[in-house]
């Protein structure tokens, strides 16, 4: 079995060494233009030339959960697209989102500012019932996040295409229930894949439906959010703040207003990082299973877009 590796912005050596160790009978190499055809590929944002040359690929293993960048390209005709299926990301995402929610709910920014001025002050405790949280997308990551938020006794709502039965999470389904889902929430967490249906979904109309004093946490993709609409709703006072990990252009351009907005917390696309060892173990296991003709989890439906 020949495996080719083509991942932009990724140090190849440790991945090649890990893949060789996990699949000692495979030949694993970094792709170069003109390389012979491989059976499987490990990819992240590969150039179109790679896909055009590697026409015999049976599996394209993406080293992330989101496949929006890959699906924009022309893919080899018979390749199955496989996304990372958790591989240590869901616990990181739960940590990140719970941290952002609790920091806002408990007003830790305000306490930090007071302490910086040597001020010993108390704020009136807030009621969890006044902070219902909505999680958009209840897949591998969204479900884990919704369960973690429920553990802190917040009222939790979830929105997905198909109905879910998750303990402590009120399930809302499809376009018909989107507005009522939004109206139920004060804090909104986005964990949708980026598809033609979800691009620009966080916009003036939808964010206006959140309860007054709403808070937005975007950890999915920057193109879900209409930047100017968020800024307008923060300036009008309808929204109280936002934590943003993903942006339309990454790195976030130096002049972008998000950097300095007093109500926005920015992090550099770091809420759930790809963990190399877990990912290699998962990818190697699935490549070998595909070779044996066995079914695998995490197959992407290119028509659906995730
Ligand atoms: P999944 O594919 O497992 O889950 C996607 C969820 O979104 C599903 O519940 C699905 O519904 C729902 N969904 C999709 N389209 C719609 C729609 N049109 N309307 C309503 N619900 C919809 O993805 P993951 O949980 O693994 O990851 C989610 C996204 O998180 C990734 O696509 C990626 O963009 C982002 N991400 C960000 C990272 C970061 O570091 N910031 C790290 C990793 C991922 P159903 O269940 O019914 O199919
Ligand atoms: C991913 C990401 O999709 O890191 O895995 O954004």
JSON list of N, CA, C and O and ligand atoms in Angstrom, two decimals, residues 65-66 83 89 93 137-142 159-162 164 191-193 197-198 219-221 245-246 269 271-272 304 306, ligand 1:
[
{"chain": "A", "resi": 65, "resn": "UNK", "atom": "N", "xyz": [-11.40, 18.09, 11.29]},
{"chain": "A", "resi": 65, "resn": "UNK", "atom": "CA", "xyz": [-12.80, 17.67, 11.26]},
{"chain": "A", "resi": 65, "resn": "UNK", "atom": "C", "xyz": [-13.55, 18.35, 10.12]},
{"chain": "A", "resi": 65, "resn": "UNK", "atom": "O", "xyz": [-14.43, 17.77, 9.49]},
{"chain": "A", "resi": 66, "resn": "UNK", "atom": "N", "xyz": [-13.20, 19.60, 9.84]},
{"chain": "A", "resi": 66, "resn": "UNK", "atom": "CA", "xyz": [-13.90, 20.39, 8.81]},
{"chain": "A", "resi": 66, "resn": "UNK", "atom": "C", "xyz": [-13.31, 20.09, 7.44]},
{"chain": "A", "resi": 66, "resn": "UNK", "atom": "O", "xyz": [-12.08, 20.12, 7.26]},
{"chain": "A", "resi": 83, "resn": "UNK", "atom": "N", "xyz": [-13.06, 12.37, 7.33]},
{"chain": "A", "resi": 83, "resn": "UNK", "atom": "CA", "xyz": [-12.72, 13.47, 8.24]},
{"chain": "A", "resi": 83, "resn": "UNK", "atom": "C", "xyz": [-12.18, 12.88, 9.55]},
{"chain": "A", "resi": 83, "resn": "UNK", "atom": "O", "xyz": [-12.41, 11.72, 9.85]},
{"chain": "A", "resi": 89, "resn": "UNK", "atom": "N", "xyz": [-10.32, 15.92, 19.85]},
{"chain": "A", "resi": 89, "resn": "UNK", "atom": "CA", "xyz": [-10.75, 17.31, 19.66]},
{"chain": "A", "resi": 89, "resn": "UNK", "atom": "C", "xyz": [-11.97, 17.68, 20.50]},
{"chain": "A", "resi": 89, "resn": "UNK", "atom": "O", "xyz": [-12.12, 18.82, 20.92]},
{"chain": "A", "resi": 93, "resn": "UNK", "atom": "N", "xyz": [-12.68, 21.06, 22.69]},
{"chain": "A", "resi": 93, "resn": "UNK", "atom": "CA", "xyz": [-13.76, 22.00, 22.33]},
{"chain": "A", "resi": 93, "resn": "UNK", "atom": "C", "xyz": [-14.67, 22.24, 23.54]},
{"chain": "A", "resi": 93, "resn": "UNK", "atom": "O", "xyz": [-15.12, 23.37, 23.78]},
{"chain": "A", "resi": 137, "resn": "UNK", "atom": "N", "xyz": [-25.39, 22.71, 15.69]},
{"chain": "A", "resi": 137, "resn": "UNK", "atom": "CA", "xyz": [-24.58, 21.57, 15.27]},
{"chain": "A", "resi": 137, "resn": "UNK", "atom": "C", "xyz": [-24.39, 20.64, 16.45]},
{"chain": "A", "resi": 137, "resn": "UNK", "atom": "O", "xyz": [-23.77, 21.01, 17.44]},
{"chain": "A", "resi": 138, "resn": "UNK", "atom": "N", "xyz": [-24.97, 19.44, 16.35]},
{"chain": "A", "resi": 138, "resn": "UNK", "atom": "CA", "xyz": [-24.85, 18.46, 17.44]},
{"chain": "A", "resi": 138, "resn": "UNK", "atom": "C", "xyz": [-24.16, 17.20, 16.92]},
{"chain": "A", "resi": 138, "resn": "UNK", "atom": "O", "xyz": [-24.62, 16.09, 17.13]},
{"chain": "A", "resi": 139, "resn": "UNK", "atom": "N", "xyz": [-23.05, 17.43, 16.20]},
{"chain": "A", "resi": 139, "resn": "UNK", "atom": "CA", "xyz": [-22.27, 16.30, 15.69]},
{"chain": "A", "resi": 139, "resn": "UNK", "atom": "C", "xyz": [-21.25, 15.87, 16.72]},
{"chain": "A", "resi": 139, "resn": "UNK", "atom": "O", "xyz": [-21.47, 15.99, 17.94]},
{"chain": "A", "resi": 140, "resn": "UNK", "atom": "N", "xyz": [-20.11, 15.40, 16.24]},
{"chain": "A", "resi": 140, "resn": "UNK", "atom": "CA", "xyz": [-19.07, 14.87, 17.13]},
{"chain": "A", "resi": 140, "resn": "UNK", "atom": "C", "xyz": [-18.68, 15.92, 18.18]},
{"chain": "A", "resi": 140, "resn": "UNK", "atom": "O", "xyz": [-18.57, 15.61, 19.36]},
{"chain": "A", "resi": 141, "resn": "UNK", "atom": "N", "xyz": [-18.48, 17.14, 17.76]},
{"chain": "A", "resi": 141, "resn": "UNK", "atom": "CA", "xyz": [-18.02, 18.18, 18.71]},
{"chain": "A", "resi": 141, "resn": "UNK", "atom": "C", "xyz": [-19.20, 18.82, 19.44]},
{"chain": "A", "resi": 141, "resn": "UNK", "atom": "O", "xyz": [-19.15, 19.01, 20.66]},
{"chain": "A", "resi": 142, "resn": "UNK", "atom": "N", "xyz": [-20.25, 19.17, 18.71]},
{"chain": "A", "resi": 142, "resn": "UNK", "atom": "CA", "xyz": [-21.39, 19.86, 19.33]},
{"chain": "A", "resi": 142, "resn": "UNK", "atom": "C", "xyz": [-22.05, 19.05, 20.42]},
{"chain": "A", "resi": 142, "resn": "UNK", "atom": "O", "xyz": [-22.43, 19.58, 21.47]},
{"chain": "A", "resi": 159, "resn": "UNK", "atom": "N", "xyz": [-29.40, 22.54, 17.97]},
{"chain": "A", "resi": 159, "resn": "UNK", "atom": "CA", "xyz": [-30.03, 22.64, 16.65]},
{"chain": "A", "resi": 159, "resn": "UNK", "atom": "C", "xyz": [-29.22, 21.81, 15.65]},
{"chain": "A", "resi": 159, "resn": "UNK", "atom": "O", "xyz": [-27.99, 21.95, 15.58]},
{"chain": "A", "resi": 160, "resn": "UNK", "atom": "N", "xyz": [-29.90, 20.96, 14.91]},
{"chain": "A", "resi": 160, "resn": "UNK", "atom": "CA", "xyz": [-29.22, 20.11, 13.93]},
{"chain": "A", "resi": 160, "resn": "UNK", "atom": "C", "xyz": [-30.21, 19.77, 12.81]},
{"chain": "A", "resi": 160, "resn": "UNK", "atom": "O", "xyz": [-31.38, 20.14, 12.89]},
{"chain": "A", "resi": 161, "resn": "UNK", "atom": "N", "xyz": [-29.73, 19.07, 11.80]},
{"chain": "A", "resi": 161, "resn": "UNK", "atom": "CA", "xyz": [-30.66, 18.72, 10.71]},
{"chain": "A", "resi": 161, "resn": "UNK", "atom": "C", "xyz": [-31.59, 17.60, 11.14]},
{"chain": "A", "resi": 161, "resn": "UNK", "atom": "O", "xyz": [-32.77, 17.63, 10.86]},
{"chain": "A", "resi": 162, "resn": "UNK", "atom": "N", "xyz": [-31.03, 16.60, 11.83]},
{"chain": "A", "resi": 162, "resn": "UNK", "atom": "CA", "xyz": [-31.89, 15.50, 12.29]},
{"chain": "A", "resi": 162, "resn": "UNK", "atom": "C", "xyz": [-32.09, 15.64, 13.80]},
{"chain": "A", "resi": 162, "resn": "UNK", "atom": "O", "xyz": [-31.25, 16.23, 14.49]},
{"chain": "A", "resi": 164, "resn": "UNK", "atom": "N", "xyz": [-32.27, 14.87, 17.77]},
{"chain": "A", "resi": 164, "resn": "UNK", "atom": "CA", "xyz": [-31.33, 14.18, 18.67]},
{"chain": "A", "resi": 164, "resn": "UNK", "atom": "C", "xyz": [-31.99, 13.92, 20.01]},
{"chain": "A", "resi": 164, "resn": "UNK", "atom": "O", "xyz": [-32.81, 14.73, 20.46]},
{"chain": "A", "resi": 191, "resn": "UNK", "atom": "N", "xyz": [-21.21, 25.35, 16.13]},
{"chain": "A", "resi": 191, "resn": "UNK", "atom": "CA", "xyz": [-20.38, 24.18, 15.78]},
{"chain": "A", "resi": 191, "resn": "UNK", "atom": "C", "xyz": [-20.93, 23.48, 14.54]},
{"chain": "A", "resi": 191, "resn": "UNK", "atom": "O", "xyz": [-20.98, 22.24, 14.47]},
{"chain": "A", "resi": 192, "resn": "UNK", "atom": "N", "xyz": [-21.34, 24.29, 13.57]},
{"chain": "A", "resi": 192, "resn": "UNK", "atom": "CA", "xyz": [-21.83, 23.74, 12.30]},
{"chain": "A", "resi": 192, "resn": "UNK", "atom": "C", "xyz": [-20.67, 23.56, 11.34]},
{"chain": "A", "resi": 192, "resn": "UNK", "atom": "O", "xyz": [-19.68, 24.29, 11.42]},
{"chain": "A", "resi": 193, "resn": "UNK", "atom": "N", "xyz": [-20.80, 22.64, 10.39]},
{"chain": "A", "resi": 193, "resn": "UNK", "atom": "CA", "xyz": [-19.82, 22.63, 9.29]},
{"chain": "A", "resi": 193, "resn": "UNK", "atom": "C", "xyz": [-20.12, 23.78, 8.34]},
{"chain": "A", "resi": 193, "resn": "UNK", "atom": "O", "xyz": [-21.27, 24.24, 8.28]},
{"chain": "A", "resi": 197, "resn": "UNK", "atom": "N", "xyz": [-25.45, 25.83, 2.83]},
{"chain": "A", "resi": 197, "resn": "UNK", "atom": "CA", "xyz": [-26.62, 26.13, 3.68]},
{"chain": "A", "resi": 197, "resn": "UNK", "atom": "C", "xyz": [-26.26, 26.93, 4.92]},
{"chain": "A", "resi": 197, "resn": "UNK", "atom": "O", "xyz": [-27.14, 27.55, 5.53]},
{"chain": "A", "resi": 198, "resn": "UNK", "atom": "N", "xyz": [-25.02, 26.85, 5.37]},
{"chain": "A", "resi": 198, "resn": "UNK", "atom": "CA", "xyz": [-24.69, 27.46, 6.66]},
{"chain": "A", "resi": 198, "resn": "UNK", "atom": "C", "xyz": [-23.79, 28.70, 6.54]},
{"chain": "A", "resi": 198, "resn": "UNK", "atom": "O", "xyz": [-23.58, 29.38, 7.54]},
{"chain": "A", "resi": 219, "resn": "UNK", "atom": "N", "xyz": [-16.82, 28.91, 17.03]},
{"chain": "A", "resi": 219, "resn": "UNK", "atom": "CA", "xyz": [-15.65, 28.02, 17.03]},
{"chain": "A", "resi": 219, "resn": "UNK", "atom": "C", "xyz": [-15.66, 27.12, 15.79]},
{"chain": "A", "resi": 219, "resn": "UNK", "atom": "O", "xyz": [-14.93, 26.14, 15.74]},
{"chain": "A", "resi": 220, "resn": "UNK", "atom": "N", "xyz": [-16.50, 27.46, 14.79]},
{"chain": "A", "resi": 220, "resn": "UNK", "atom": "CA", "xyz": [-16.62, 26.56, 13.63]},
{"chain": "A", "resi": 220, "resn": "UNK", "atom": "C", "xyz": [-15.81, 27.11, 12.45]},
{"chain": "A", "resi": 220, "resn": "UNK", "atom": "O", "xyz": [-14.67, 26.69, 12.22]},
{"chain": "A", "resi": 221, "resn": "UNK", "atom": "N", "xyz": [-16.37, 28.07, 11.72]},
{"chain": "A", "resi": 221, "resn": "UNK", "atom": "CA", "xyz": [-15.64, 28.69, 10.61]},
{"chain": "A", "resi": 221, "resn": "UNK", "atom": "C", "xyz": [-16.00, 30.18, 10.56]},
{"chain": "A", "resi": 221, "resn": "UNK", "atom": "O", "xyz": [-17.16, 30.57, 10.82]},
{"chain": "A", "resi": 245, "resn": "UNK", "atom": "N", "xyz": [-13.01, 32.28, 17.62]},
{"chain": "A", "resi": 245, "resn": "UNK", "atom": "CA", "xyz": [-11.78, 31.51, 17.43]},
{"chain": "A", "resi": 245, "resn": "UNK", "atom": "C", "xyz": [-11.43, 31.37, 15.95]},
{"chain": "A", "resi": 245, "resn": "UNK", "atom": "O", "xyz": [-10.34, 30.96, 15.60]},
{"chain": "A", "resi": 246, "resn": "UNK", "atom": "N", "xyz": [-12.41, 31.68, 15.08]},
{"chain": "A", "resi": 246, "resn": "UNK", "atom": "CA", "xyz": [-12.24, 31.46, 13.63]},
{"chain": "A", "resi": 246, "resn": "UNK", "atom": "C", "xyz": [-12.69, 32.71, 12.88]},
{"chain": "A", "resi": 246, "resn": "UNK", "atom": "O", "xyz": [-13.59, 33.43, 13.33]},
{"chain": "A", "resi": 269, "resn": "UNK", "atom": "N", "xyz": [-7.65, 30.44, 16.20]},
{"chain": "A", "resi": 269, "resn": "UNK", "atom": "CA", "xyz": [-8.08, 29.13, 15.68]},
{"chain": "A", "resi": 269, "resn": "UNK", "atom": "C", "xyz": [-7.40, 28.00, 16.47]},
{"chain": "A", "resi": 269, "resn": "UNK", "atom": "O", "xyz": [-6.66, 27.19, 15.92]},
{"chain": "A", "resi": 271, "resn": "UNK", "atom": "N", "xyz": [-9.21, 26.44, 19.35]},
{"chain": "A", "resi": 271, "resn": "UNK", "atom": "CA", "xyz": [-10.13, 25.84, 20.32]},
{"chain": "A", "resi": 271, "resn": "UNK", "atom": "C", "xyz": [-10.00, 24.32, 20.37]},
{"chain": "A", "resi": 271, "resn": "UNK", "atom": "O", "xyz": [-10.12, 23.72, 21.43]},
{"chain": "A", "resi": 272, "resn": "UNK", "atom": "N", "xyz": [-9.77, 23.67, 19.24]},
{"chain": "A", "resi": 272, "resn": "UNK", "atom": "CA", "xyz": [-9.57, 22.21, 19.24]},
{"chain": "A", "resi": 272, "resn": "UNK", "atom": "C", "xyz": [-8.50, 21.88, 18.22]},
{"chain": "A", "resi": 272, "resn": "UNK", "atom": "O", "xyz": [-8.76, 21.90, 17.02]},
{"chain": "A", "resi": 304, "resn": "UNK", "atom": "N", "xyz": [-23.73, 16.56, 0.65]},
{"chain": "A", "resi": 304, "resn": "UNK", "atom": "CA", "xyz": [-24.23, 17.21, 1.86]},
{"chain": "A", "resi": 304, "resn": "UNK", "atom": "C", "xyz": [-23.24, 18.29, 2.33]},
{"chain": "A", "resi": 304, "resn": "UNK", "atom": "O", "xyz": [-23.61, 19.27, 2.94]},
{"chain": "A", "resi": 306, "resn": "UNK", "atom": "N", "xyz": [-20.56, 17.71, 4.45]},
{"chain": "A", "resi": 306, "resn": "UNK", "atom": "CA", "xyz": [-19.90, 17.40, 5.73]},
{"chain": "A", "resi": 306, "resn": "UNK", "atom": "C", "xyz": [-20.00, 15.91, 6.02]},
{"chain": "A", "resi": 306, "resn": "UNK", "atom": "O", "xyz": [-20.71, 15.21, 5.30]},
{"chain": "B", "resi": 1, "resn": "LIG", "atom": "P1", "xyz": [-20.11, 16.91, 12.43]},
{"chain": "B", "resi": 1, "resn": "LIG", "atom": "O1", "xyz": [-20.15, 16.71, 10.95]},
{"chain": "B", "resi": 1, "resn": "LIG", "atom": "O2", "xyz": [-19.88, 15.72, 13.30]},
{"chain": "B", "resi": 1, "resn": "LIG", "atom": "O3", "xyz": [-21.47, 17.60, 12.93]},
{"chain": "B", "resi": 1, "resn": "LIG", "atom": "C1", "xyz": [-22.11, 18.60, 12.20]},
{"chain": "B", "resi": 1, "resn": "LIG", "atom": "C2", "xyz": [-23.44, 18.93, 12.87]},
{"chain": "B", "resi": 1, "resn": "LIG", "atom": "O4", "xyz": [-24.03, 20.05, 12.20]},
{"chain": "B", "resi": 1, "resn": "LIG", "atom": "C3", "xyz": [-24.45, 17.79, 12.78]},
{"chain": "B", "resi": 1, "resn": "LIG", "atom": "O5", "xyz": [-25.19, 17.69, 13.98]},
{"chain": "B", "resi": 1, "resn": "LIG", "atom": "C4", "xyz": [-25.37, 18.22, 11.65]},
{"chain": "B", "resi": 1, "resn": "LIG", "atom": "O6", "xyz": [-26.70, 17.74, 11.74]},
{"chain": "B", "resi": 1, "resn": "LIG", "atom": "C5", "xyz": [-25.36, 19.72, 11.83]},
{"chain": "B", "resi": 1, "resn": "LIG", "atom": "N1", "xyz": [-25.72, 20.43, 10.58]},
{"chain": "B", "resi": 1, "resn": "LIG", "atom": "C6", "xyz": [-25.07, 20.42, 9.40]},
{"chain": "B", "resi": 1, "resn": "LIG", "atom": "N2", "xyz": [-25.70, 21.19, 8.49]},
{"chain": "B", "resi": 1, "resn": "LIG", "atom": "C7", "xyz": [-26.78, 21.69, 9.11]},
{"chain": "B", "resi": 1, "resn": "LIG", "atom": "C8", "xyz": [-27.84, 22.54, 8.71]},
{"chain": "B", "resi": 1, "resn": "LIG", "atom": "N3", "xyz": [-27.91, 23.03, 7.46]},
{"chain": "B", "resi": 1, "resn": "LIG", "atom": "N4", "xyz": [-28.79, 22.84, 9.61]},
{"chain": "B", "resi": 1, "resn": "LIG", "atom": "C9", "xyz": [-28.75, 22.34, 10.88]},
{"chain": "B", "resi": 1, "resn": "LIG", "atom": "N5", "xyz": [-27.76, 21.53, 11.33]},
{"chain": "B", "resi": 1, "resn": "LIG", "atom": "C10", "xyz": [-26.80, 21.22, 10.45]},
{"chain": "B", "resi": 1, "resn": "LIG", "atom": "O7", "xyz": [-18.98, 18.01, 12.69]},
{"chain": "B", "resi": 1, "resn": "LIG", "atom": "P2", "xyz": [-18.04, 18.20, 13.97]},
{"chain": "B", "resi": 1, "resn": "LIG", "atom": "O8", "xyz": [-18.90, 18.31, 15.18]},
{"chain": "B", "resi": 1, "resn": "LIG", "atom": "O9", "xyz": [-16.96, 17.20, 13.99]},
{"chain": "B", "resi": 1, "resn": "LIG", "atom": "O10", "xyz": [-17.36, 19.61, 13.61]},
{"chain": "B", "resi": 1, "resn": "LIG", "atom": "C11", "xyz": [-18.12, 20.77, 13.36]},
{"chain": "B", "resi": 1, "resn": "LIG", "atom": "C12", "xyz": [-17.26, 21.86, 12.75]},
{"chain": "B", "resi": 1, "resn": "LIG", "atom": "O11", "xyz": [-16.37, 22.39, 13.73]},
{"chain": "B", "resi": 1, "resn": "LIG", "atom": "C13", "xyz": [-16.30, 21.41, 11.64]},
{"chain": "B", "resi": 1, "resn": "LIG", "atom": "O12", "xyz": [-16.98, 21.28, 10.40]},
{"chain": "B", "resi": 1, "resn": "LIG", "atom": "C14", "xyz": [-15.26, 22.52, 11.62]},
{"chain": "B", "resi": 1, "resn": "LIG", "atom": "O13", "xyz": [-15.65, 23.53, 10.73]},
{"chain": "B", "resi": 1, "resn": "LIG", "atom": "C15", "xyz": [-15.31, 23.05, 13.06]},
{"chain": "B", "resi": 1, "resn": "LIG", "atom": "N6", "xyz": [-14.05, 22.78, 13.78]},
{"chain": "B", "resi": 1, "resn": "LIG", "atom": "C16", "xyz": [-13.35, 23.84, 14.32]},
{"chain": "B", "resi": 1, "resn": "LIG", "atom": "C17", "xyz": [-12.20, 23.62, 15.02]},
{"chain": "B", "resi": 1, "resn": "LIG", "atom": "C18", "xyz": [-11.46, 24.76, 15.65]},
{"chain": "B", "resi": 1, "resn": "LIG", "atom": "O14", "xyz": [-10.34, 24.57, 16.13]},
{"chain": "B", "resi": 1, "resn": "LIG", "atom": "N7", "xyz": [-12.02, 25.95, 15.69]},
{"chain": "B", "resi": 1, "resn": "LIG", "atom": "C19", "xyz": [-11.66, 22.27, 15.22]},
{"chain": "B", "resi": 1, "resn": "LIG", "atom": "C20", "xyz": [-12.47, 21.24, 14.64]},
{"chain": "B", "resi": 1, "resn": "LIG", "atom": "C21", "xyz": [-13.63, 21.50, 13.94]},
{"chain": "B", "resi": 1, "resn": "LIG", "atom": "P3", "xyz": [-27.03, 16.16, 11.66]},
{"chain": "B", "resi": 1, "resn": "LIG", "atom": "O15", "xyz": [-26.44, 15.56, 12.92]},
{"chain": "B", "resi": 1, "resn": "LIG", "atom": "O16", "xyz": [-28.49, 16.10, 11.66]},
{"chain": "B", "resi": 1, "resn": "LIG", "atom": "O17", "xyz": [-26.35, 15.66, 10.42]}
]
